[in-house]
Every structure is written in C-alpha cells, then in structure tokens.
Coordinates of N, CA, C and O in Angstrom, one line a residue:
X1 N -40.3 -69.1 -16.9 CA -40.4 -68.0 -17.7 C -40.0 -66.8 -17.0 O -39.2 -66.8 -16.0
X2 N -40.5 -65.5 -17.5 CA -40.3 -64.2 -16.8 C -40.6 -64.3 -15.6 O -39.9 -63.8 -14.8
X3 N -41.8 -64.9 -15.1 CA -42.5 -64.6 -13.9 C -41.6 -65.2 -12.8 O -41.7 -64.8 -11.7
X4 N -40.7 -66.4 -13.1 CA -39.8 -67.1 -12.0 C -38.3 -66.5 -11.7 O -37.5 -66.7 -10.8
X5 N -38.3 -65.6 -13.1 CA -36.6 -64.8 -12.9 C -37.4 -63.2 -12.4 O -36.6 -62.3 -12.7
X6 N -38.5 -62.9 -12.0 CA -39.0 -61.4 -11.2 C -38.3 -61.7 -9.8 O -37.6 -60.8 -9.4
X7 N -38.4 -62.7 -9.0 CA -37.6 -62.7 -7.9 C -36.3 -62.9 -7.9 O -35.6 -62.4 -6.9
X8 N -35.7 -63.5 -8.6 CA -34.1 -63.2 -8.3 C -33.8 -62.4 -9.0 O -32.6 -62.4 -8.9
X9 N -34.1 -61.4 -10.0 CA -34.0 -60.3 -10.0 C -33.9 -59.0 -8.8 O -33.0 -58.4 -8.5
X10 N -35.1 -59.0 -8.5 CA -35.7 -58.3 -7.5 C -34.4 -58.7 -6.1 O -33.6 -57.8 -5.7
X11 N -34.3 -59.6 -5.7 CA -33.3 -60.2 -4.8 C -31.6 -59.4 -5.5 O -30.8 -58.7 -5.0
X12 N -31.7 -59.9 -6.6 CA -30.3 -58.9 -6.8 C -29.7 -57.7 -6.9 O -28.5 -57.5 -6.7
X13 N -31.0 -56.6 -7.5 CA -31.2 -55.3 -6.8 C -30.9 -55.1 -5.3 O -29.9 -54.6 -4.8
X14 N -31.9 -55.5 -4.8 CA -31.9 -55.4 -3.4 C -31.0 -55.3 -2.8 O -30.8 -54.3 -2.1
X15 N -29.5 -57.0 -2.9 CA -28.6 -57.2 -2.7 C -27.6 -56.2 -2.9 O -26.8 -55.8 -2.0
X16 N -27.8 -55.7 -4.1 CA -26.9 -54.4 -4.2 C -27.2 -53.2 -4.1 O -26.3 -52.4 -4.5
X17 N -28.2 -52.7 -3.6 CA -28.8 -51.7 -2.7 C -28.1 -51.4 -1.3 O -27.6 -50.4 -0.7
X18 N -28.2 -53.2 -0.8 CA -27.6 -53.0 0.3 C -26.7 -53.3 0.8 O -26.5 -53.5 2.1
X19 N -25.6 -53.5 -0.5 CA -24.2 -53.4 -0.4 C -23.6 -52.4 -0.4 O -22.5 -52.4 0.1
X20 N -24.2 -51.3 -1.1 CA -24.2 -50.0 -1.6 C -24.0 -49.1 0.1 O -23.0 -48.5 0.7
X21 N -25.6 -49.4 0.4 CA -25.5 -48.5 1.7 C -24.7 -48.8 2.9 O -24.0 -48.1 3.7
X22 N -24.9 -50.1 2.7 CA -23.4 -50.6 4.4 C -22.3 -49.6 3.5 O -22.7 -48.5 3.9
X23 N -21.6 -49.5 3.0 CA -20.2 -49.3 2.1 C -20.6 -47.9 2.1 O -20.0 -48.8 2.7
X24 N -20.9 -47.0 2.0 CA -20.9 -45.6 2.0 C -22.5 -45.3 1.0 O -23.6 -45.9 0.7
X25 N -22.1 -44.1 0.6 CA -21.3 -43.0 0.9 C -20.3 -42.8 1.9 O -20.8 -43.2 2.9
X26 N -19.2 -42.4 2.1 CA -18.8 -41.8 3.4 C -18.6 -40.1 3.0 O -17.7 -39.8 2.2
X27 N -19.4 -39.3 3.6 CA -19.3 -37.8 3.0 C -18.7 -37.3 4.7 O -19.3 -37.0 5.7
X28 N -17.2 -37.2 4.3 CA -16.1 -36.8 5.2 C -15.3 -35.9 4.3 O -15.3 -36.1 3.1
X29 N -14.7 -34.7 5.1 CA -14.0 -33.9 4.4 C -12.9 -34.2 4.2 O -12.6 -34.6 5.4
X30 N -11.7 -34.4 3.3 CA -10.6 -35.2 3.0 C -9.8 -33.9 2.9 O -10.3 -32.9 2.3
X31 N -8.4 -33.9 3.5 CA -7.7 -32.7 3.1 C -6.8 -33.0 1.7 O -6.1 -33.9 1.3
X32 N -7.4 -31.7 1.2 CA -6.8 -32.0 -0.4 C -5.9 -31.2 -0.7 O -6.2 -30.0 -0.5
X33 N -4.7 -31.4 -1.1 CA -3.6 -30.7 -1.7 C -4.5 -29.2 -2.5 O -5.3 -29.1 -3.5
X34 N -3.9 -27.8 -1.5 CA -4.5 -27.1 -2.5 C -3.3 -26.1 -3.3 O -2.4 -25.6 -2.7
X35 N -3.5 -26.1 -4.4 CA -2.4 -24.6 -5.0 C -2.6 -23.0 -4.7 O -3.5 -22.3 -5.1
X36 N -1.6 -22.7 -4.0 CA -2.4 -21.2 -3.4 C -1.3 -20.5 -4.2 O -0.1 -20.8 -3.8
X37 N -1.4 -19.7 -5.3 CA -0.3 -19.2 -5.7 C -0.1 -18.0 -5.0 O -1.0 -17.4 -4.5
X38 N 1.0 -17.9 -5.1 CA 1.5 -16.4 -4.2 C 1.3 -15.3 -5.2 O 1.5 -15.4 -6.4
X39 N 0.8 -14.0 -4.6 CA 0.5 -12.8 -5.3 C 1.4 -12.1 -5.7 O 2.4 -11.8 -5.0
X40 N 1.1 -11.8 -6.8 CA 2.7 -11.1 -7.7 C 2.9 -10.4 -6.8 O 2.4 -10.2 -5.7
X41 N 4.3 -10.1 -7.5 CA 5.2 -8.8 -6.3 C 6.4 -8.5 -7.9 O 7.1 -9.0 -8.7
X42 N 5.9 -7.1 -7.3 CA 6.4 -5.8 -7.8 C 7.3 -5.1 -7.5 O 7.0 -4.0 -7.1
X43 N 9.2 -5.5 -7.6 CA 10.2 -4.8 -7.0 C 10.7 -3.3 -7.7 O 11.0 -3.0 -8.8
X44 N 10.5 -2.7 -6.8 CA 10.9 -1.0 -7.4 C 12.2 -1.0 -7.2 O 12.3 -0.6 -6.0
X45 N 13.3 -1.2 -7.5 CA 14.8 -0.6 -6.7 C 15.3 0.7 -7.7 O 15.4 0.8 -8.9
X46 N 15.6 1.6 -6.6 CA 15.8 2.8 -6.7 C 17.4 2.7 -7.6 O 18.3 2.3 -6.8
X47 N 17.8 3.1 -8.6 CA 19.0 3.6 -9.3 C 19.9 5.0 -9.3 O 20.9 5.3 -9.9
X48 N 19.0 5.9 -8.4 CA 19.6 7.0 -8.0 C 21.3 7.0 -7.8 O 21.9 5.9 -8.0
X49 N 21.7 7.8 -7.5 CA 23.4 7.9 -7.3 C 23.6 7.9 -6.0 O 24.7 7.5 -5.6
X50 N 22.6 8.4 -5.2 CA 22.6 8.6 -3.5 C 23.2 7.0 -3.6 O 24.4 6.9 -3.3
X51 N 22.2 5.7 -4.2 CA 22.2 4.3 -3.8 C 23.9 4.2 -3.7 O 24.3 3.3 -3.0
X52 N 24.8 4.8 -4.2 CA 26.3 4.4 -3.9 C 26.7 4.8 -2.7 O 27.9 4.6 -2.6
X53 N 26.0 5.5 -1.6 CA 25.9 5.8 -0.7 C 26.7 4.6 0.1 O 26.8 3.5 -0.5
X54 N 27.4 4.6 1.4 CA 28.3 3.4 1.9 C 28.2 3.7 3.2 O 29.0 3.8 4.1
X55 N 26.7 3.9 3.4 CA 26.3 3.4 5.2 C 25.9 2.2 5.4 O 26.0 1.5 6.4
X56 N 25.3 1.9 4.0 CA 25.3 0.2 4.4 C 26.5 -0.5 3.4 O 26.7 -0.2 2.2
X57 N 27.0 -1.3 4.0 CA 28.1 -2.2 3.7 C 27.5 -3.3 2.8 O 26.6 -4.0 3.0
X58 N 28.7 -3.0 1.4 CA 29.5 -2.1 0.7 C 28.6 -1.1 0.4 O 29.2 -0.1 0.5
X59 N 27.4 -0.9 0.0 CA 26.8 0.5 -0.5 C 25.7 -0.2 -0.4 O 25.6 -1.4 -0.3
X60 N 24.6 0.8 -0.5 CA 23.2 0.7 -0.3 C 22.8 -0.1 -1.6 O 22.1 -1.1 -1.6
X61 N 23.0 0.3 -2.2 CA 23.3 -0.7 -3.8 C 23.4 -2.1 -3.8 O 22.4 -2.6 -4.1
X62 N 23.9 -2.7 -3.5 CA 24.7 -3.6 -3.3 C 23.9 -4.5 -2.2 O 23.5 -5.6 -2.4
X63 N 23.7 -3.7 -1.0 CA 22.7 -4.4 -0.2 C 21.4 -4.4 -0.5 O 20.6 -5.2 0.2
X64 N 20.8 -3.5 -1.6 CA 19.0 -3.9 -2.1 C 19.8 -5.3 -3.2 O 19.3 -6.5 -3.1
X65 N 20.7 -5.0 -4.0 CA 20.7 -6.6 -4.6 C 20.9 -7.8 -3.8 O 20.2 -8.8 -4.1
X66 N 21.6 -7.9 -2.9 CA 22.0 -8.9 -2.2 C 20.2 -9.0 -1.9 O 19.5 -9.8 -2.6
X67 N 19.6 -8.3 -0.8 CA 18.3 -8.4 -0.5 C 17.8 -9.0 -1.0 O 17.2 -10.0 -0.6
X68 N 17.9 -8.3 -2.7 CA 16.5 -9.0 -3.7 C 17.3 -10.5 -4.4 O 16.9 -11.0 -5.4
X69 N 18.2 -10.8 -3.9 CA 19.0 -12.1 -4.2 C 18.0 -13.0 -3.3 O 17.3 -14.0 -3.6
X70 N 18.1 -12.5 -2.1 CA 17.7 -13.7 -0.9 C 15.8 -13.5 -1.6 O 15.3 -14.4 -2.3
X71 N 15.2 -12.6 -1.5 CA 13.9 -12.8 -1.7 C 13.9 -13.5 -3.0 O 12.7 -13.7 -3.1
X72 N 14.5 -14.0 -4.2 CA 14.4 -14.5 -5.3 C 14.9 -15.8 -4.8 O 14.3 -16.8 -5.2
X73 N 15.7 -15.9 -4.1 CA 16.1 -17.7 -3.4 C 14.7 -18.3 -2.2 O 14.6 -19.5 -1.8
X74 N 14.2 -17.4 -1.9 CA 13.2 -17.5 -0.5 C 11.8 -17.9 -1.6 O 11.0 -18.8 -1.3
X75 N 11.7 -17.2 -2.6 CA 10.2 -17.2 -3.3 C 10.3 -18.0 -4.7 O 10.9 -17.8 -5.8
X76 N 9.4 -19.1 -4.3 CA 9.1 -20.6 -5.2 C 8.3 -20.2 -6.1 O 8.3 -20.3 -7.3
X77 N 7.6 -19.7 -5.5 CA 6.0 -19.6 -6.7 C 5.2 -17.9 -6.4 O 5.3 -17.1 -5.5
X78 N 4.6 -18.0 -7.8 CA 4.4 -16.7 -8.3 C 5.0 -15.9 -9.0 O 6.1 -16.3 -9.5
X79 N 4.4 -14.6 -9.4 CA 5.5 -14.1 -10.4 C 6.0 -12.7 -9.8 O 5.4 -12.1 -8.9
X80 N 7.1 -12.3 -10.3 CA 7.9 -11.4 -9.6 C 8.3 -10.9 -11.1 O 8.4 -11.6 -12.1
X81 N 8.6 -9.0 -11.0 CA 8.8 -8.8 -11.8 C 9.4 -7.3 -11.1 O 9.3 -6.9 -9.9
X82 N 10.1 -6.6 -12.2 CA 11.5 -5.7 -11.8 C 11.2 -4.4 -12.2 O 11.2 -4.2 -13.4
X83 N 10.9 -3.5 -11.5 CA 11.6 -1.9 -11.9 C 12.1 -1.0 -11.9 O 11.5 -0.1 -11.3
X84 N 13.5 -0.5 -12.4 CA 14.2 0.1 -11.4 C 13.7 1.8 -11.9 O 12.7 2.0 -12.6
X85 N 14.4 2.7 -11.5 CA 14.2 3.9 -11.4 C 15.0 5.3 -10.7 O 15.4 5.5 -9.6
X86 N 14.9 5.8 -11.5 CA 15.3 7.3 -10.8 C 14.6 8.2 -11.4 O 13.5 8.1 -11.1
X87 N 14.8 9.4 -12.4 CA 13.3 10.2 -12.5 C 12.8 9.4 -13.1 O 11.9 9.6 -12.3
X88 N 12.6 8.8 -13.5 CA 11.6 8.1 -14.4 C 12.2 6.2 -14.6 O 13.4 5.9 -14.6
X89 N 10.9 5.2 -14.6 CA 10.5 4.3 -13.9 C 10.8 3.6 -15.4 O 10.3 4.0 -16.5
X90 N 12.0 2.2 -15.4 CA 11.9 1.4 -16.7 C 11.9 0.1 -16.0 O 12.4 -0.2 -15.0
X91 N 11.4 -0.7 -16.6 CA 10.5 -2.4 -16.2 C 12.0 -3.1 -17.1 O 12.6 -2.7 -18.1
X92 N 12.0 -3.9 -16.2 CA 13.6 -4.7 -16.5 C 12.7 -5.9 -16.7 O 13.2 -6.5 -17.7
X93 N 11.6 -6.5 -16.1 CA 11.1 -8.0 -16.1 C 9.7 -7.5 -16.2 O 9.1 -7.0 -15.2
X94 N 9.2 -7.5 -17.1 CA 7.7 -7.6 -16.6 C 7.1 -9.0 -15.0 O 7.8 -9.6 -14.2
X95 N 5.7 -8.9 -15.0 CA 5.5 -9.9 -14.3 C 5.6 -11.3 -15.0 O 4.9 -11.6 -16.0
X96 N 6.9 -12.3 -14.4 CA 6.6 -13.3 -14.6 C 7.5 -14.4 -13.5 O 8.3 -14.1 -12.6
X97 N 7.0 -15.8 -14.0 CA 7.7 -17.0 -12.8 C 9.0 -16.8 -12.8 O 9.7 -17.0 -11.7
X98 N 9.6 -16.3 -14.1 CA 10.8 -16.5 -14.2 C 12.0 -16.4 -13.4 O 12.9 -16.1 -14.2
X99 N 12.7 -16.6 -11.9 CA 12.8 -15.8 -11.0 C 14.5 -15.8 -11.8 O 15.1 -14.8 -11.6
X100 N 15.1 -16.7 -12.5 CA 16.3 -16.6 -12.7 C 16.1 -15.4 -13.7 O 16.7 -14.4 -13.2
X101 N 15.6 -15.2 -15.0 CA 15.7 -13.7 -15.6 C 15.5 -12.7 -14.9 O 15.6 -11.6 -15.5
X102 N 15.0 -12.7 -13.5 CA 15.5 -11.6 -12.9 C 16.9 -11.4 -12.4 O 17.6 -10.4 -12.5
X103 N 17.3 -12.8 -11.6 CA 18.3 -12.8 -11.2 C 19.4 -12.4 -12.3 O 20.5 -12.0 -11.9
X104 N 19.2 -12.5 -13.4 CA 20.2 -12.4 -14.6 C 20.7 -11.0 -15.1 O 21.7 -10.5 -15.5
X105 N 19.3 -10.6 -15.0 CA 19.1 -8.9 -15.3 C 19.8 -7.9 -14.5 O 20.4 -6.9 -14.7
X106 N 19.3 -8.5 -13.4 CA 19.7 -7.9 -11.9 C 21.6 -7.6 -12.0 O 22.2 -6.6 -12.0
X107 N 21.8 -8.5 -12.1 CA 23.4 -8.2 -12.2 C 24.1 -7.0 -12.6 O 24.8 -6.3 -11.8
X108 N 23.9 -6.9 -14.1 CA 24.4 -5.9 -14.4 C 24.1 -4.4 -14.1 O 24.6 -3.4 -14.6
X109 N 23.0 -4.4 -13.3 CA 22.6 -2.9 -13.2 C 23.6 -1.8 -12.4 O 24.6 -2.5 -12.1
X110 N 23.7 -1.0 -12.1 CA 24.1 0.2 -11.4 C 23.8 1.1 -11.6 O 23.2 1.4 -12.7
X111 N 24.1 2.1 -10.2 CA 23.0 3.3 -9.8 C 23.0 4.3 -10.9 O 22.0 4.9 -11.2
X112 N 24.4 4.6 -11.7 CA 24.3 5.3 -12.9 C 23.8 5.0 -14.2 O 24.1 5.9 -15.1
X113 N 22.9 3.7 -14.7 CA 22.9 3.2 -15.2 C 21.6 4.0 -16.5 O 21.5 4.0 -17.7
X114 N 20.8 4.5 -15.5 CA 20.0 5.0 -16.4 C 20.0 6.9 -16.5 O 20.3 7.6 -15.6
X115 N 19.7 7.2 -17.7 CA 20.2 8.2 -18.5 C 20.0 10.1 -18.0 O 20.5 11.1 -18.4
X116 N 18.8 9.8 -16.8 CA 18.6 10.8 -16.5 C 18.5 11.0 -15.0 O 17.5 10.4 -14.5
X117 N 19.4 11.7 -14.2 CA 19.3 11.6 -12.8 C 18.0 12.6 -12.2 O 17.4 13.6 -12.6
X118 N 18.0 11.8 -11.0 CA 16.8 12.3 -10.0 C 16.1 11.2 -9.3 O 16.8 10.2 -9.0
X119 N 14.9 11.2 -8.9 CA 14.3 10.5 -8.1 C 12.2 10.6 -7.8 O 11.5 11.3 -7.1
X120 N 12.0 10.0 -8.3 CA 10.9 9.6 -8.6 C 9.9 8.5 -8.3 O 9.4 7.8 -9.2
X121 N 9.9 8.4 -6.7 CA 8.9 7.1 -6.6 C 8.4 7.3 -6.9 O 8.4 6.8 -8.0
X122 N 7.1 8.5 -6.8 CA 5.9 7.8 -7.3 C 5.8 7.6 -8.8 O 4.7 7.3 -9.3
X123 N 6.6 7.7 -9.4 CA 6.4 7.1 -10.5 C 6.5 5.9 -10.9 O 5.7 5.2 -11.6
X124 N 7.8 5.5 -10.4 CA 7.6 4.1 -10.1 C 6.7 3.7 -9.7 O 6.1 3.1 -10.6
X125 N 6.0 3.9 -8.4 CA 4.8 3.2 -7.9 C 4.0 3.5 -8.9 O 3.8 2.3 -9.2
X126 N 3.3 4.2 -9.7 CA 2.9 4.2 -11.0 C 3.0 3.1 -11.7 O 2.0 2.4 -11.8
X127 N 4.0 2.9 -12.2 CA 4.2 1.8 -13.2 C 4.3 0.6 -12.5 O 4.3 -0.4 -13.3
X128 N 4.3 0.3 -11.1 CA 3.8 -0.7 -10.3 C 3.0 -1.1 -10.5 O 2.9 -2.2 -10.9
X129 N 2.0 -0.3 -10.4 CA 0.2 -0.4 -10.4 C -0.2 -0.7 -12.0 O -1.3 -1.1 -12.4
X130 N 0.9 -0.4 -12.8 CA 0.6 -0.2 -14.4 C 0.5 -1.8 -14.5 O -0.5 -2.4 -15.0
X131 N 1.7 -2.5 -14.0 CA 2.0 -3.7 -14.5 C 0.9 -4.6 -13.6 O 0.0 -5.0 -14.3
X132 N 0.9 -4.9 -12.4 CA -0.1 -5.3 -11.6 C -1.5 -5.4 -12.3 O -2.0 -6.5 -12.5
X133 N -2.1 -4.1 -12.6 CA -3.6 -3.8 -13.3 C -3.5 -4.8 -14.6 O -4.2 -5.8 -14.8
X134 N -2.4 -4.5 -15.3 CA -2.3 -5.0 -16.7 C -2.3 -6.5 -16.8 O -3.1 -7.1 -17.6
X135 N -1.3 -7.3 -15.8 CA -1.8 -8.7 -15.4 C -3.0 -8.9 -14.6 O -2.8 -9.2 -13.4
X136 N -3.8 -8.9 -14.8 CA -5.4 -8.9 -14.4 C -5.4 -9.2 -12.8 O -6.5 -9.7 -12.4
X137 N -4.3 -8.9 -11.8 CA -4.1 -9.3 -10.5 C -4.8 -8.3 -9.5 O -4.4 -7.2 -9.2
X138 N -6.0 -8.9 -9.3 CA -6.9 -8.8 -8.2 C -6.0 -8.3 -7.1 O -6.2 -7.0 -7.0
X139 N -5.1 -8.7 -6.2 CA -4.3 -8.6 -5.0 C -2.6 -8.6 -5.4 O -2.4 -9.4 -6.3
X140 N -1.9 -8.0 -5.1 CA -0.4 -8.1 -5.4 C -0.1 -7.0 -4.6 O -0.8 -6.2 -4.0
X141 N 1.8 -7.4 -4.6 CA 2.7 -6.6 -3.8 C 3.9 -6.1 -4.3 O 4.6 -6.6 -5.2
X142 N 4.0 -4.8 -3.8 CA 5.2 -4.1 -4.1 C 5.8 -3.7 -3.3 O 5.4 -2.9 -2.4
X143 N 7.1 -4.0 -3.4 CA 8.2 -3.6 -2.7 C 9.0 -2.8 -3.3 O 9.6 -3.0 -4.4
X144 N 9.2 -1.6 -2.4 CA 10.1 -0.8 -2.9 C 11.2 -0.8 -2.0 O 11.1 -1.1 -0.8
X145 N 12.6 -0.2 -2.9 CA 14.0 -0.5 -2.3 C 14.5 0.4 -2.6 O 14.6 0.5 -3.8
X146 N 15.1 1.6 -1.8 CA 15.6 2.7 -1.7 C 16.0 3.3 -0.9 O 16.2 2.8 0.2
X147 N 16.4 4.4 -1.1 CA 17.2 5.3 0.4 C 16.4 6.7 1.1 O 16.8 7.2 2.1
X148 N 14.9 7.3 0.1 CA 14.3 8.4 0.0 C 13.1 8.5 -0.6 O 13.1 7.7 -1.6
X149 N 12.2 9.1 -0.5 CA 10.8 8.9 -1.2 C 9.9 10.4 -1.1 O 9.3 10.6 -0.1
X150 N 9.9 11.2 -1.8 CA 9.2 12.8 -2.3 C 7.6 12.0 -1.7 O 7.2 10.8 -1.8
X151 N 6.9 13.5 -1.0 CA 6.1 13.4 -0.3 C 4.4 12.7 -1.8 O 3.3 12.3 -1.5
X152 N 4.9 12.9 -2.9 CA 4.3 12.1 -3.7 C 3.7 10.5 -3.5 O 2.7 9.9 -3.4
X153 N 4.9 10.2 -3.4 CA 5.0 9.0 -3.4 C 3.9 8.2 -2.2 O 3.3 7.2 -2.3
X154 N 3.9 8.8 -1.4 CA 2.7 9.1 -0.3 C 1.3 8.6 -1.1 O 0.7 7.6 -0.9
X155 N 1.2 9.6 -2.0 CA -0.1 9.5 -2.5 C -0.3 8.4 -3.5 O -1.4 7.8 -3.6
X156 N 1.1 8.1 -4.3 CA 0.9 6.7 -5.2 C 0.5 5.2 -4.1 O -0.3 4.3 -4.0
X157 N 1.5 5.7 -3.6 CA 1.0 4.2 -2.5 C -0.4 4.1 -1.9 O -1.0 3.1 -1.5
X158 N -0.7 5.5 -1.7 CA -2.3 5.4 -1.0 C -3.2 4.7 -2.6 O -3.9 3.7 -2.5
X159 N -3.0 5.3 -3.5 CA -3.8 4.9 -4.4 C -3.2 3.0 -4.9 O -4.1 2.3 -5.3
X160 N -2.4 2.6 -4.8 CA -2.0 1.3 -4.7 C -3.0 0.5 -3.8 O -3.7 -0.5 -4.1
X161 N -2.7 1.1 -2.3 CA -3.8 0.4 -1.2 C -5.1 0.2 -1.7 O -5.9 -0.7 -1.4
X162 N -5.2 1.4 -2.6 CA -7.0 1.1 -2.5 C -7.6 0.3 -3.4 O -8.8 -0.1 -3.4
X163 N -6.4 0.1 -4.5 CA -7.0 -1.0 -5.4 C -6.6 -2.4 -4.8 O -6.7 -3.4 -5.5
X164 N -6.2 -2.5 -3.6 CA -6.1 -4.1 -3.1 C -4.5 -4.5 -2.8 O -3.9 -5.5 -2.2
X165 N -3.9 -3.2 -3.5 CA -2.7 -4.2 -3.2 C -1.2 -3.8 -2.3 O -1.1 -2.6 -2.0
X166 N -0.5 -4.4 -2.0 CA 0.2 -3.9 -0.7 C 1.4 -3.5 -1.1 O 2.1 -3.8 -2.1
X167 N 1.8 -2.5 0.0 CA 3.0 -1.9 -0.2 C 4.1 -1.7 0.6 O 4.0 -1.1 1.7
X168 N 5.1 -2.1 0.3 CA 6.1 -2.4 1.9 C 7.2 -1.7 1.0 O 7.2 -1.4 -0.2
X169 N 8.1 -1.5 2.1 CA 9.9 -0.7 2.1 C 10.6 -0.9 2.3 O 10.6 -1.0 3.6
X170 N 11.7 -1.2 1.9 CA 12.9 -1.8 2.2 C 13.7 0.1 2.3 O 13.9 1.0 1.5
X171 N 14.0 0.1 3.4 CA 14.7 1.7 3.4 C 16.1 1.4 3.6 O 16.4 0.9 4.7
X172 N 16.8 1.6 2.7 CA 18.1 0.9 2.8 C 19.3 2.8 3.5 O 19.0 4.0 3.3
X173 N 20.4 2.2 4.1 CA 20.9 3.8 4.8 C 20.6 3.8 6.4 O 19.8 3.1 7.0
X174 N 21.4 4.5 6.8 CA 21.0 4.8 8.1 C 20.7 6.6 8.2 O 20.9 7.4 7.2
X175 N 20.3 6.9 9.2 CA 19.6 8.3 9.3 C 20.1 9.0 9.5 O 19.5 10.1 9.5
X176 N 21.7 9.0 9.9 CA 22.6 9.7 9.7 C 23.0 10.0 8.4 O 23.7 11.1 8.3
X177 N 22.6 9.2 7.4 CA 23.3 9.4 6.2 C 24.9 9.4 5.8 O 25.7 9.2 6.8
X178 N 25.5 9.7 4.4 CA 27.1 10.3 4.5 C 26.7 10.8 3.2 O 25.7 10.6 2.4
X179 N 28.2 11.8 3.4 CA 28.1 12.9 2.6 C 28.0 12.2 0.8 O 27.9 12.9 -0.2

C-alpha cells in the first residue's frame, strides 16, 4: 500500500536532493558579452569662408571633411549627427546610427553654402545641446571643427560641460594664418 511506497519515495527525493547539491549551484561570475553604446556625438563644422583658407592642404575645408570621413569610418556604434554653421547653426543629420547619411550629406557642402555670412559658435554649440537634450542623452559629445571661435562660445561650452556632456576641437589652420 501507501505505507511501503513512503520509503522509496522519501529515498528518491533524497536522491535528488543530492544530486542537486554535488552538481551546483556554481555561483561564479561568467563574463558576459556587454553592449556599451557609444555616446552620441555632435559634429559642428564651421562653413564660414575663412574655411577656404589653404594653410591646411588643400583648404581647411577639405581637411574637417576628410577628418570627419576618417571619424565616420573609425565609429561603428552610436549615433552621430551633423551641424554646420556660420551666423547661424542648420542640422544636416539629426542624431542618428546612420553614419552613411552623413557621409552622403557631407559631400556636397561648401563654405559658401549657406545664405548668410559670419561666424557663430556659440550658436552652434547651442543647437548642440538642443539636439543632445532633445534625444534624451544623459552623456554625449561634441566636436567642433573650425578655424576660430568669439569669446561666446566660451560660455556655450561651459554650459555644455555642465549638463554632462563633452566638448573637444578640431582647430583646423595654422597660427600664422593667410591672407
């Protein structure tokens, strides 16, 4: 009856109790594949007219695209997104993975291209921080590409830092300048 199958029951729990325990748990830390996406980045390149400037070979122009050629071949993951500028700051790419619609956009630009001359980082850096905030990005980077920067611009990038996110320069030219 019941009373003669309570021990081989009881025996086969048991059994696998202590099959259980020889065999683990094993609580070891295992290295696990992690996804660290890279933090947006925010290209400013300057469209001013100085940029046709020819201390850097062929023109300072020329060498922020080449630049942002290699940094679009160098950078796999994340999103990257475009603005160029002179007085006033227009977004070619919003933030996105897309690195070849930048590359595509990128082509046709030149330093005369947009409608009103001058020079205006911080506005750019402005609309840096516009786009950044607006993609909900805790941490990101901006790179700006240019030949000059009004003591403004100073202050946009301080206010950049303080919401978390970084700011570097590509200073294209030498300090000699030409006419």
């Amino acid at each position: 009856g019941v009373k003669s199958r309570w021990p081989v029951w009881l025996f086969a729990c048991g059994s696998v109790v202590a099959v259980l325990a020889l065999a683990g748990p094993a609580w070891r830390k295992e290295s696990a594949a992690v996804y660290l996406k890279t933090a947006p980045l925010v290209v400013l390149l300057d469209l001013s007219t100085s940029m046709y400037a020819q201390d850097a070979q062929p023109s300072r122009f020329e060498r922020a695209k080449l630049k942002l050629h290699d940094i679009l071949n160098l950078r796999r993951e994340g999103e990257i997104g475009l603005v160029v500028f002179s007085s006033l700051p227009f977004v070619v790419t919003p933030l996105s993975t897309d690195n070849d619609a930048v590359r595509i956009l990128l082509n046709p630009l030149t330093p005369n291209l947009l409608p009103v001359a001058g020079k205006r980082v911080d506005l750019a850096l402005e609309k840096a921080y516009e786009l950044l905030r607006n993609a909900g990005a805790r941490e990101g980077e901006v790179l700006l590409m240019g030949d000059d920067a009004e003591p403004a611009a100073l202050i946009a990038a301080a206010e950049l830092r303080r919401a978390g996110y970084r700011v570097s320069v590509l200073a294209l030219g030498s300090e000699e300048g030409v006419p």
